[in-house]
GROMACS .gro file of N, CA, C and O in nm:
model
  464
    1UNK      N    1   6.125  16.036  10.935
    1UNK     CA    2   6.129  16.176  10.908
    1UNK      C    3   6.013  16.215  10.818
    1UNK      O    4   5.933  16.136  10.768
    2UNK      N    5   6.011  16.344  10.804
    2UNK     CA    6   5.900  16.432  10.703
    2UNK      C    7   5.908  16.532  10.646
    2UNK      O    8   6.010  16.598  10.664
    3UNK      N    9   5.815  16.577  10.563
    3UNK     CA   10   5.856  16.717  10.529
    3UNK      C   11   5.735  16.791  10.582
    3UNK      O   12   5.633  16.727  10.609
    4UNK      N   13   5.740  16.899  10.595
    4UNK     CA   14   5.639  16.995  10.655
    4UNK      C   15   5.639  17.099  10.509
    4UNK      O   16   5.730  17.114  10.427
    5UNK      N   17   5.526  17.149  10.512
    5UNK     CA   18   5.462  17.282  10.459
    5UNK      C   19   5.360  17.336  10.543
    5UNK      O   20   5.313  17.281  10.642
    6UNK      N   21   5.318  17.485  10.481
    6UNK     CA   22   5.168  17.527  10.481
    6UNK      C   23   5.181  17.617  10.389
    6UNK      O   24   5.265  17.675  10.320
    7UNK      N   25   5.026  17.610  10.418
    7UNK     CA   26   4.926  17.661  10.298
    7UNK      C   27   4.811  17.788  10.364
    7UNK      O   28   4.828  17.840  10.475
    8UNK      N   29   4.735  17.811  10.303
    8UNK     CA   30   4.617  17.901  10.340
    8UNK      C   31   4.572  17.844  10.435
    8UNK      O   32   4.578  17.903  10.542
    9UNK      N   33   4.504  17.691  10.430
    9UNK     CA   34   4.434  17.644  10.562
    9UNK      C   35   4.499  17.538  10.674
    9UNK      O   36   4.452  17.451  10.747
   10UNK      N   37   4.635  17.594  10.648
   10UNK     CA   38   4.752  17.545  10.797
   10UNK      C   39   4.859  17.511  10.734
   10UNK      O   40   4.893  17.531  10.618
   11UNK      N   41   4.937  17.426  10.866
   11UNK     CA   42   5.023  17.359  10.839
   11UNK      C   43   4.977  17.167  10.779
   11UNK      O   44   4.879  17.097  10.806
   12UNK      N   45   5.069  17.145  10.716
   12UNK     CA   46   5.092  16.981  10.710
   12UNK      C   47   5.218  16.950  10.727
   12UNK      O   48   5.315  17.026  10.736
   13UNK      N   49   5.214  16.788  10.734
   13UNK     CA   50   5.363  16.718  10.739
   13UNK      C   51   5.294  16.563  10.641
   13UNK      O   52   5.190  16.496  10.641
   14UNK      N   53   5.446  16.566  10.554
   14UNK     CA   54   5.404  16.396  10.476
   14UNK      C   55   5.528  16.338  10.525
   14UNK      O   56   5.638  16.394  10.531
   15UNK      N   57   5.489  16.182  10.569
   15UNK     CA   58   5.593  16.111  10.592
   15UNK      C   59   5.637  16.056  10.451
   15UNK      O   60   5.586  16.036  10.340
   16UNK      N   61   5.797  16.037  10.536
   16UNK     CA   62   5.890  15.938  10.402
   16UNK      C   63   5.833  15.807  10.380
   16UNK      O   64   5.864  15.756  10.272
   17UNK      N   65   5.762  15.743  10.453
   17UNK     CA   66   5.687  15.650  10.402
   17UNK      C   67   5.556  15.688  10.307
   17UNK      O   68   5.536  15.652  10.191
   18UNK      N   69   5.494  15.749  10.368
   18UNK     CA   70   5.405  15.816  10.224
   18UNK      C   71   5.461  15.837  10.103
   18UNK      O   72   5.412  15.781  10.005
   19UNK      N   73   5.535  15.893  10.094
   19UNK     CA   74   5.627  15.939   9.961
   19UNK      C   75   5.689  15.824   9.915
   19UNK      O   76   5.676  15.818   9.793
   20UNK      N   77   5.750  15.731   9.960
   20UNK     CA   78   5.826  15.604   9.897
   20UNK      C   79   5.685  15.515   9.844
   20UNK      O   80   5.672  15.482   9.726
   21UNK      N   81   5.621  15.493   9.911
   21UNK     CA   82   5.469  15.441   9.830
   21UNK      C   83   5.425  15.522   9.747
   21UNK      O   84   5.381  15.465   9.647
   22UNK      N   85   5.416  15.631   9.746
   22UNK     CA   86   5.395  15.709   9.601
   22UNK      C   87   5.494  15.664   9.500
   22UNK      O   88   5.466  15.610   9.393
   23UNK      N   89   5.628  15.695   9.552
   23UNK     CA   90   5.700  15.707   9.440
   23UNK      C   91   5.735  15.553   9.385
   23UNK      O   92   5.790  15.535   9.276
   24UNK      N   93   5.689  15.422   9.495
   24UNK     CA   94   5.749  15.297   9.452
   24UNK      C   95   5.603  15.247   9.275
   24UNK      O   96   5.621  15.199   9.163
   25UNK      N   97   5.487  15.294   9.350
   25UNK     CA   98   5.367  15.265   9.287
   25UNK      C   99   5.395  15.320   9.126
   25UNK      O  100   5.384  15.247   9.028
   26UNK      N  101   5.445  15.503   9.121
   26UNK     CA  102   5.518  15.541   8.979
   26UNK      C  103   5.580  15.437   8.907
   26UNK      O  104   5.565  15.390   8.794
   27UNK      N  105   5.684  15.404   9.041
   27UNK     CA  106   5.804  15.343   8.988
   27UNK      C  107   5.729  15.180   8.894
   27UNK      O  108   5.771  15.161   8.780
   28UNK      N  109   5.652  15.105   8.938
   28UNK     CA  110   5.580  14.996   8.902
   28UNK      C  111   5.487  15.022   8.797
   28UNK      O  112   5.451  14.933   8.720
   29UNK      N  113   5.455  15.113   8.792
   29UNK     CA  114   5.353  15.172   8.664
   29UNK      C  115   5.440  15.200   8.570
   29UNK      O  116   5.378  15.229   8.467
   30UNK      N  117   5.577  15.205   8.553
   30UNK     CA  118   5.664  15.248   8.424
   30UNK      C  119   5.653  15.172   8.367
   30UNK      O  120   5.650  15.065   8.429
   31UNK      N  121   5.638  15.162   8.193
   31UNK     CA  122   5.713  15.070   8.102
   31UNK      C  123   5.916  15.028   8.122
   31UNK      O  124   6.018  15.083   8.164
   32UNK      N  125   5.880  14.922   8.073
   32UNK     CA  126   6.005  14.860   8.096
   32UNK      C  127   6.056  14.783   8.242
   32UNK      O  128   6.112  14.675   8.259
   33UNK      N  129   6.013  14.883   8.335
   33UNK     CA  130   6.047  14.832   8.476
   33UNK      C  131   5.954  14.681   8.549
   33UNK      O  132   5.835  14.685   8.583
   34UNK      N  133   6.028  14.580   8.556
   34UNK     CA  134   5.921  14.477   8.601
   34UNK      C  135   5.897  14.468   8.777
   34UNK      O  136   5.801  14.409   8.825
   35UNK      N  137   5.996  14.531   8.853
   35UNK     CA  138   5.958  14.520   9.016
   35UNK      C  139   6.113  14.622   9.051
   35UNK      O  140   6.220  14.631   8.992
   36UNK      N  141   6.067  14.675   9.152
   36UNK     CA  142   6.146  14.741   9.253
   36UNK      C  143   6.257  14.621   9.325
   36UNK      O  144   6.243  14.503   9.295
   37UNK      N  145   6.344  14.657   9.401
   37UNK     CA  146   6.437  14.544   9.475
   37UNK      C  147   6.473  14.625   9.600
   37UNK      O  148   6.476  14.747   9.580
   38UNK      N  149   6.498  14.589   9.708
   38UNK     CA  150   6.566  14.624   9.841
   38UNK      C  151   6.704  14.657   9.797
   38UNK      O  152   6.768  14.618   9.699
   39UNK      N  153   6.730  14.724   9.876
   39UNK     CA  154   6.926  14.787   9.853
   39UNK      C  155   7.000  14.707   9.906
   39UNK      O  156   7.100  14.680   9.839
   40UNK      N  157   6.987  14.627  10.060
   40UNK     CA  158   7.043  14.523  10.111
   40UNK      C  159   6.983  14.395  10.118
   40UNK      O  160   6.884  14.358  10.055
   41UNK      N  161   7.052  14.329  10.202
   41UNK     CA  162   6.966  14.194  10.223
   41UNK      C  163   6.927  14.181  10.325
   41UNK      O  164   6.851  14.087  10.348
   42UNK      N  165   6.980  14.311  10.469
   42UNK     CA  166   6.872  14.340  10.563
   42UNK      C  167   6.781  14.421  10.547
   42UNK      O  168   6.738  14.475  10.649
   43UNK      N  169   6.719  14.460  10.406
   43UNK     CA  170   6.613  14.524  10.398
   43UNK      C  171   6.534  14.440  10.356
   43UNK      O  172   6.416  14.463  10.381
   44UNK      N  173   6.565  14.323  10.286
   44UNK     CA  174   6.488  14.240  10.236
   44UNK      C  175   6.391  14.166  10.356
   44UNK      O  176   6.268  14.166  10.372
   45UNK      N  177   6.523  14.092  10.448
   45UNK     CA  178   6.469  14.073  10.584
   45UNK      C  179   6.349  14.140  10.660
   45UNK      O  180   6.254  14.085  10.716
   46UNK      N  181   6.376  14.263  10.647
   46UNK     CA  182   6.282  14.338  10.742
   46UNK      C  183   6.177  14.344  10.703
   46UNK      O  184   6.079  14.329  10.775
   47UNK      N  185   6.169  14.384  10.503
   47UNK     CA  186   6.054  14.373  10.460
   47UNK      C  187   5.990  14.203  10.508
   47UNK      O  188   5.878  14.204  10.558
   48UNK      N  189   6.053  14.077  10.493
   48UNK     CA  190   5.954  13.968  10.512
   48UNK      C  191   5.902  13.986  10.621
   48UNK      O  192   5.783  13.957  10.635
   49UNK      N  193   5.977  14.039  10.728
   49UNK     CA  194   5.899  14.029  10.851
   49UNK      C  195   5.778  14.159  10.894
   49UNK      O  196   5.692  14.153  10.982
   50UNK      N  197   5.797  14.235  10.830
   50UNK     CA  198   5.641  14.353  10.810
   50UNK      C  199   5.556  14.281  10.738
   50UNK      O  200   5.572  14.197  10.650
   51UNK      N  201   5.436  14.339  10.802
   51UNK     CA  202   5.278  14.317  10.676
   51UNK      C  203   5.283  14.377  10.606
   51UNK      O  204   5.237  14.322  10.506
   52UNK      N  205   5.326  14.513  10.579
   52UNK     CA  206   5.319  14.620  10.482
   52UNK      C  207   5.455  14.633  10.431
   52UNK      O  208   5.554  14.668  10.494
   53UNK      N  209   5.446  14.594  10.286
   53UNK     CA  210   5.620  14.616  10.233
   53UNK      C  211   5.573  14.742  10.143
   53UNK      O  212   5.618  14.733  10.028
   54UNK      N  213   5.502  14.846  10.162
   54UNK     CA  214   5.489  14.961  10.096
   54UNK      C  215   5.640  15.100  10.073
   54UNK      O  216   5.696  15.178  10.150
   55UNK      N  217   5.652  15.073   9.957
   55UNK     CA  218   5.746  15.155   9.901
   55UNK      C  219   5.916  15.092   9.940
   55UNK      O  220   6.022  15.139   9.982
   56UNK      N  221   5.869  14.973   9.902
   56UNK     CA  222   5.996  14.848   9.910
   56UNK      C  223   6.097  14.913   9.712
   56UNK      O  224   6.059  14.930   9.596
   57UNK      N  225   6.196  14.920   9.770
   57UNK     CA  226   6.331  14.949   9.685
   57UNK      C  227   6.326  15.130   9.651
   57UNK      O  228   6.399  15.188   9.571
   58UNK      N  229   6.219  15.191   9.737
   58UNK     CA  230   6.249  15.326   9.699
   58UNK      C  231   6.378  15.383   9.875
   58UNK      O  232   6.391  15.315   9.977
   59UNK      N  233   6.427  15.481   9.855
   59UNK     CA  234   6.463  15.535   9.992
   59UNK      C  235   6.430  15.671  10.001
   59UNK      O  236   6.464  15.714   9.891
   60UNK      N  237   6.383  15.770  10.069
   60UNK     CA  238   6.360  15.923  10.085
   60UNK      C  239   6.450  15.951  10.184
   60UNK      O  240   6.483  15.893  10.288
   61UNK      N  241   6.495  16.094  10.103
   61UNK     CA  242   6.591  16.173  10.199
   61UNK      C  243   6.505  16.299  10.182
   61UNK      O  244   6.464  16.333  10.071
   62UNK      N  245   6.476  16.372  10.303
   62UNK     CA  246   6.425  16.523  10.298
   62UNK      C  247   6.544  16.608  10.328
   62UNK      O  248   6.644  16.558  10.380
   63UNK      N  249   6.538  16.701  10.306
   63UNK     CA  250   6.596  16.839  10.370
   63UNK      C  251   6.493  16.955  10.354
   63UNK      O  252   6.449  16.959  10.239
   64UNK      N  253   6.446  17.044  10.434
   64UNK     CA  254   6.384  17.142  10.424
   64UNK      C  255   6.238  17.085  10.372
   64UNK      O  256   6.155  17.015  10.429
   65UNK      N  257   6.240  17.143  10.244
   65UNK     CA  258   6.100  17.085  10.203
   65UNK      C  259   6.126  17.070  10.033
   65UNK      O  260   6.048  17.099   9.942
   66UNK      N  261   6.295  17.002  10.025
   66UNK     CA  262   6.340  16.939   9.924
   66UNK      C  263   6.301  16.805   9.953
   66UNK      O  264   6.293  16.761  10.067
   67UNK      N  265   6.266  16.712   9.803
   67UNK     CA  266   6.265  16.571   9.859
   67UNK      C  267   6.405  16.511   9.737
   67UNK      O  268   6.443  16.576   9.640
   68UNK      N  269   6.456  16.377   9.782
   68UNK     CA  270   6.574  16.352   9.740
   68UNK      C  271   6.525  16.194   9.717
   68UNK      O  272   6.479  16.134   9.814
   69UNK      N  273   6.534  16.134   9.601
   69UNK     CA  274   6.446  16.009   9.603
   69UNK      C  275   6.574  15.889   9.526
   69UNK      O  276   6.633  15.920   9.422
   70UNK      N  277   6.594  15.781   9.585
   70UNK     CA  278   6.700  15.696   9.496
   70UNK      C  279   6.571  15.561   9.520
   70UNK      O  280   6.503  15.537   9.619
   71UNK      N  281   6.576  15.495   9.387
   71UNK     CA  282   6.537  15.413   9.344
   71UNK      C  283   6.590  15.274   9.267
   71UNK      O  284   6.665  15.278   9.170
   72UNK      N  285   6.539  15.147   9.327
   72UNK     CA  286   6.649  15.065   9.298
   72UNK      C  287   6.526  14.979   9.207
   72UNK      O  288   6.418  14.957   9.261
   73UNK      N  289   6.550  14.938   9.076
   73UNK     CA  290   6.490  14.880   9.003
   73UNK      C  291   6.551  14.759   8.900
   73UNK      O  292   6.661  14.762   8.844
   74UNK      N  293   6.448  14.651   8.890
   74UNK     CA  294   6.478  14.533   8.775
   74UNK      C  295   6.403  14.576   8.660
   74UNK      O  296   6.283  14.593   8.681
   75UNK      N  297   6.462  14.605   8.501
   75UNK     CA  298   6.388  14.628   8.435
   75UNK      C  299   6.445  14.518   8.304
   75UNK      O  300   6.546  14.450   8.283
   76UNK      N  301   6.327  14.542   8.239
   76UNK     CA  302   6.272  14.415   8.139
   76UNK      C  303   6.391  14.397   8.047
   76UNK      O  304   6.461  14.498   8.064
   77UNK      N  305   6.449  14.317   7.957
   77UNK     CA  306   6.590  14.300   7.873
   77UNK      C  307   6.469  14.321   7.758
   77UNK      O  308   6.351  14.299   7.729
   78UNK      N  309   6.642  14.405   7.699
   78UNK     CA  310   6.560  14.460   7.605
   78UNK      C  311   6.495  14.562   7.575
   78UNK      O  312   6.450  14.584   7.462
   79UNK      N  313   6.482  14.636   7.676
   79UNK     CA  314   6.449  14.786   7.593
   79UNK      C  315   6.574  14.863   7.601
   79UNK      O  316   6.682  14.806   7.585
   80UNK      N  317   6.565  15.004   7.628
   80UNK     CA  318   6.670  15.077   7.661
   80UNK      C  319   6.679  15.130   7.768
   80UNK      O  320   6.581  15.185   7.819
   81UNK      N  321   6.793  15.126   7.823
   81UNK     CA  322   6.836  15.165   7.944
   81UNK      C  323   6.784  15.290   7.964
   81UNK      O  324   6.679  15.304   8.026
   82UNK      N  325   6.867  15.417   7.901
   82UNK     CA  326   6.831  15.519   7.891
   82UNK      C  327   6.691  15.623   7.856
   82UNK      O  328   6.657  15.737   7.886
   83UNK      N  329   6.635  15.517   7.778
   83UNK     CA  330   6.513  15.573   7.771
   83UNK      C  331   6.411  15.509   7.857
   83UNK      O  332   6.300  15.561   7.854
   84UNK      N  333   6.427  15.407   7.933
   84UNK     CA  334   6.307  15.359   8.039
   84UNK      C  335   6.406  15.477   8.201
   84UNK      O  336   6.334  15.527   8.287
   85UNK      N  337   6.498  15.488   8.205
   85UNK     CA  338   6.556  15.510   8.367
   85UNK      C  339   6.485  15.691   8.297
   85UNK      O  340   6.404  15.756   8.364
   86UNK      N  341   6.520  15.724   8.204
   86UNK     CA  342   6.503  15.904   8.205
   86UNK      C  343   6.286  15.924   8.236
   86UNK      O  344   6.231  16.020   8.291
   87UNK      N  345   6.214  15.794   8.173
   87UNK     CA  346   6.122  15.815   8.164
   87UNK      C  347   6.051  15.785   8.305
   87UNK      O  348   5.942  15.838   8.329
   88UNK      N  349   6.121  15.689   8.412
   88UNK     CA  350   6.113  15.664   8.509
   88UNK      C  351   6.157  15.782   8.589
   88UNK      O  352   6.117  15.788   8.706
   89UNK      N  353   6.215  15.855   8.554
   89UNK     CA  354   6.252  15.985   8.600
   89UNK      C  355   6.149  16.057   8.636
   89UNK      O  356   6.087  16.053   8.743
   90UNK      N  357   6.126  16.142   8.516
   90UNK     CA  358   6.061  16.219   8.511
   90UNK      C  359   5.873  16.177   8.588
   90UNK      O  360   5.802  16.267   8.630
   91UNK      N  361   5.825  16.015   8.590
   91UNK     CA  362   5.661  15.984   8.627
   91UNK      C  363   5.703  16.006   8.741
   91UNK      O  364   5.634  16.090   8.800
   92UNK      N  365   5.846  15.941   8.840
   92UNK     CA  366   5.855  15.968   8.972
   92UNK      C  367   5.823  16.109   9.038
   92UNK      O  368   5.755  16.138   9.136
   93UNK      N  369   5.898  16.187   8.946
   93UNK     CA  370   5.943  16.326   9.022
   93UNK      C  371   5.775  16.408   9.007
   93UNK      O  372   5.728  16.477   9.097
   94UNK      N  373   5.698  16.378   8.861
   94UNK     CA  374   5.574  16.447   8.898
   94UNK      C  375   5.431  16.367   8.937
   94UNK      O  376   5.317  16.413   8.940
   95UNK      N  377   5.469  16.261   8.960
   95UNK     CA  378   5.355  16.208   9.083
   95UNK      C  379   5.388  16.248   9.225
   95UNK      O  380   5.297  16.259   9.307
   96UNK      N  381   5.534  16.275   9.264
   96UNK     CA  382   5.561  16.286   9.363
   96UNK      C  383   5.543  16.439   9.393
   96UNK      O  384   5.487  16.469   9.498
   97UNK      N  385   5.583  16.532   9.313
   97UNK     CA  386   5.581  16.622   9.333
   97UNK      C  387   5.391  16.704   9.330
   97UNK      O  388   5.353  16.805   9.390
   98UNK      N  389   5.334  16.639   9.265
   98UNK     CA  390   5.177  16.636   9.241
   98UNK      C  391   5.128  16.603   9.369
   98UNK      O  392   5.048  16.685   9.413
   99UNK      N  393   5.160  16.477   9.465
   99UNK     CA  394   5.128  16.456   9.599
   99UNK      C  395   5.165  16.536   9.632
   99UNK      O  396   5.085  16.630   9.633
  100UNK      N  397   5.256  16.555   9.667
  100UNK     CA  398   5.343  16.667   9.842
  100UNK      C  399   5.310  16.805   9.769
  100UNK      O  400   5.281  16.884   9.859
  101UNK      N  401   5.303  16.855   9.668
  101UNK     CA  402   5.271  16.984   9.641
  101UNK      C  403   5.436  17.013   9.671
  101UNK      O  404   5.441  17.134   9.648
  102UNK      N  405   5.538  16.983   9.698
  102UNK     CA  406   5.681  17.031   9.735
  102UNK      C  407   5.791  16.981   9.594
  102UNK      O  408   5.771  16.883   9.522
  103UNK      N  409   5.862  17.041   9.586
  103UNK     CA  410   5.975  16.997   9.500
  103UNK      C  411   6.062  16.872   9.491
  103UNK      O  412   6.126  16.872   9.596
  104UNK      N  413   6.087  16.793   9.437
  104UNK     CA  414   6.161  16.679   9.393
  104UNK      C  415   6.281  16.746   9.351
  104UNK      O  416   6.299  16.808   9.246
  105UNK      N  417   6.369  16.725   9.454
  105UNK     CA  418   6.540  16.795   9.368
  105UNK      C  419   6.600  16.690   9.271
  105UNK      O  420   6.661  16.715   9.168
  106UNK      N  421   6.574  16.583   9.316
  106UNK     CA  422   6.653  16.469   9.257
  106UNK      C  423   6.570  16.346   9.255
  106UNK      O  424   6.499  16.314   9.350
  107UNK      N  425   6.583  16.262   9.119
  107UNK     CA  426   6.600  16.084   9.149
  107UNK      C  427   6.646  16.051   9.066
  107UNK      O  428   6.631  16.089   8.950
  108UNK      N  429   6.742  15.938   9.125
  108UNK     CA  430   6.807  15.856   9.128
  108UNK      C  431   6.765  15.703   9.102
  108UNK      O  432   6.707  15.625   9.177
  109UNK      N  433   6.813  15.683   8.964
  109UNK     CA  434   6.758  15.531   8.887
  109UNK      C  435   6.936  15.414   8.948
  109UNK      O  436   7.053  15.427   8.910
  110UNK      N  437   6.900  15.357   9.006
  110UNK     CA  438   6.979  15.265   9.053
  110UNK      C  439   6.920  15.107   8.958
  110UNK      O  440   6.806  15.066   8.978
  111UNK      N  441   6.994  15.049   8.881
  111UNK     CA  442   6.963  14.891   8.789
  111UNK      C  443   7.010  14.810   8.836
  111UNK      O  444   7.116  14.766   8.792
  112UNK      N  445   6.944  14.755   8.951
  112UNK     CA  446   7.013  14.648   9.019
  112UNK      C  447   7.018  14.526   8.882
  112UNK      O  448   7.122  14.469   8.850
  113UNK      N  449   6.928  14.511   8.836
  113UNK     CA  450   6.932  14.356   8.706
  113UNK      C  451   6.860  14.348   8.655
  113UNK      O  452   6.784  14.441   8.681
  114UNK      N  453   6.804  14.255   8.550
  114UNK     CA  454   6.749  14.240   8.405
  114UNK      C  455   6.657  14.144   8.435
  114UNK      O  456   6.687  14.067   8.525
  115UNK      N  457   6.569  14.134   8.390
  115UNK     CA  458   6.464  14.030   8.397
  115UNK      C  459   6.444  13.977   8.238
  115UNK      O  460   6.417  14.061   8.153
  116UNK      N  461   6.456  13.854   8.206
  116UNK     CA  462   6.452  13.821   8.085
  116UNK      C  463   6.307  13.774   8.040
  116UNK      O  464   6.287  13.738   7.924
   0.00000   0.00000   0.00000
């Protein structure tokens, strides 16, 4: 799927894969967070068997030209929960929203586990 806009000089469309590589790359640039994780263990699968595991542990949901982002992350023991998932928040929603030029309604910090 995608989202569509236009602008003065047309239309566009960004795929949900574009956007989950945006938003996985945020997600890896945070303090505290040490790697993204798959939601299942047939995602894990699928990722070994692609060349490109781009925007591995993010998922995009569109509607309209809302984007809806859940994120599954291992972050470092030892800091704070709350202040690495709110700060992870907020780099997702405006890198993402900085790409697509469209609104971020939501994300969603999912802690799969701790890395010691």
């Amino acid at each position: 799927m995608s989202v569509s806009t236009s602008n003065a000089y047309g239309k566009f469309s960004i795929s949900d894969i574009a956007i989950a590589k945006v938003a996985s790359q945020a997600t890896v640039e945070s303090y505290g967070i040490v790697d993204t994780v798959s939601r299942r263990f047939t995602d894990t699968l699928a990722e070994l068997l692609k060349r490109d595991a781009g925007g591995k542990g993010v998922k995009i949901t569109t509607s309209g030209n809302r984007i809806f982002i859940d994120v599954y992350v291992l972050i470092k023991y030892g800091v704070s929960i709350e202040a690495v998932a709110e700060a992870l928040k907020e780099s997702v929603k405006y890198k993402v929203e900085h790409f697509t030029g469209m609104i971020v309604d939501t994300v969603n910090v999912n802690i799969v586990g701790l890395k010691i």
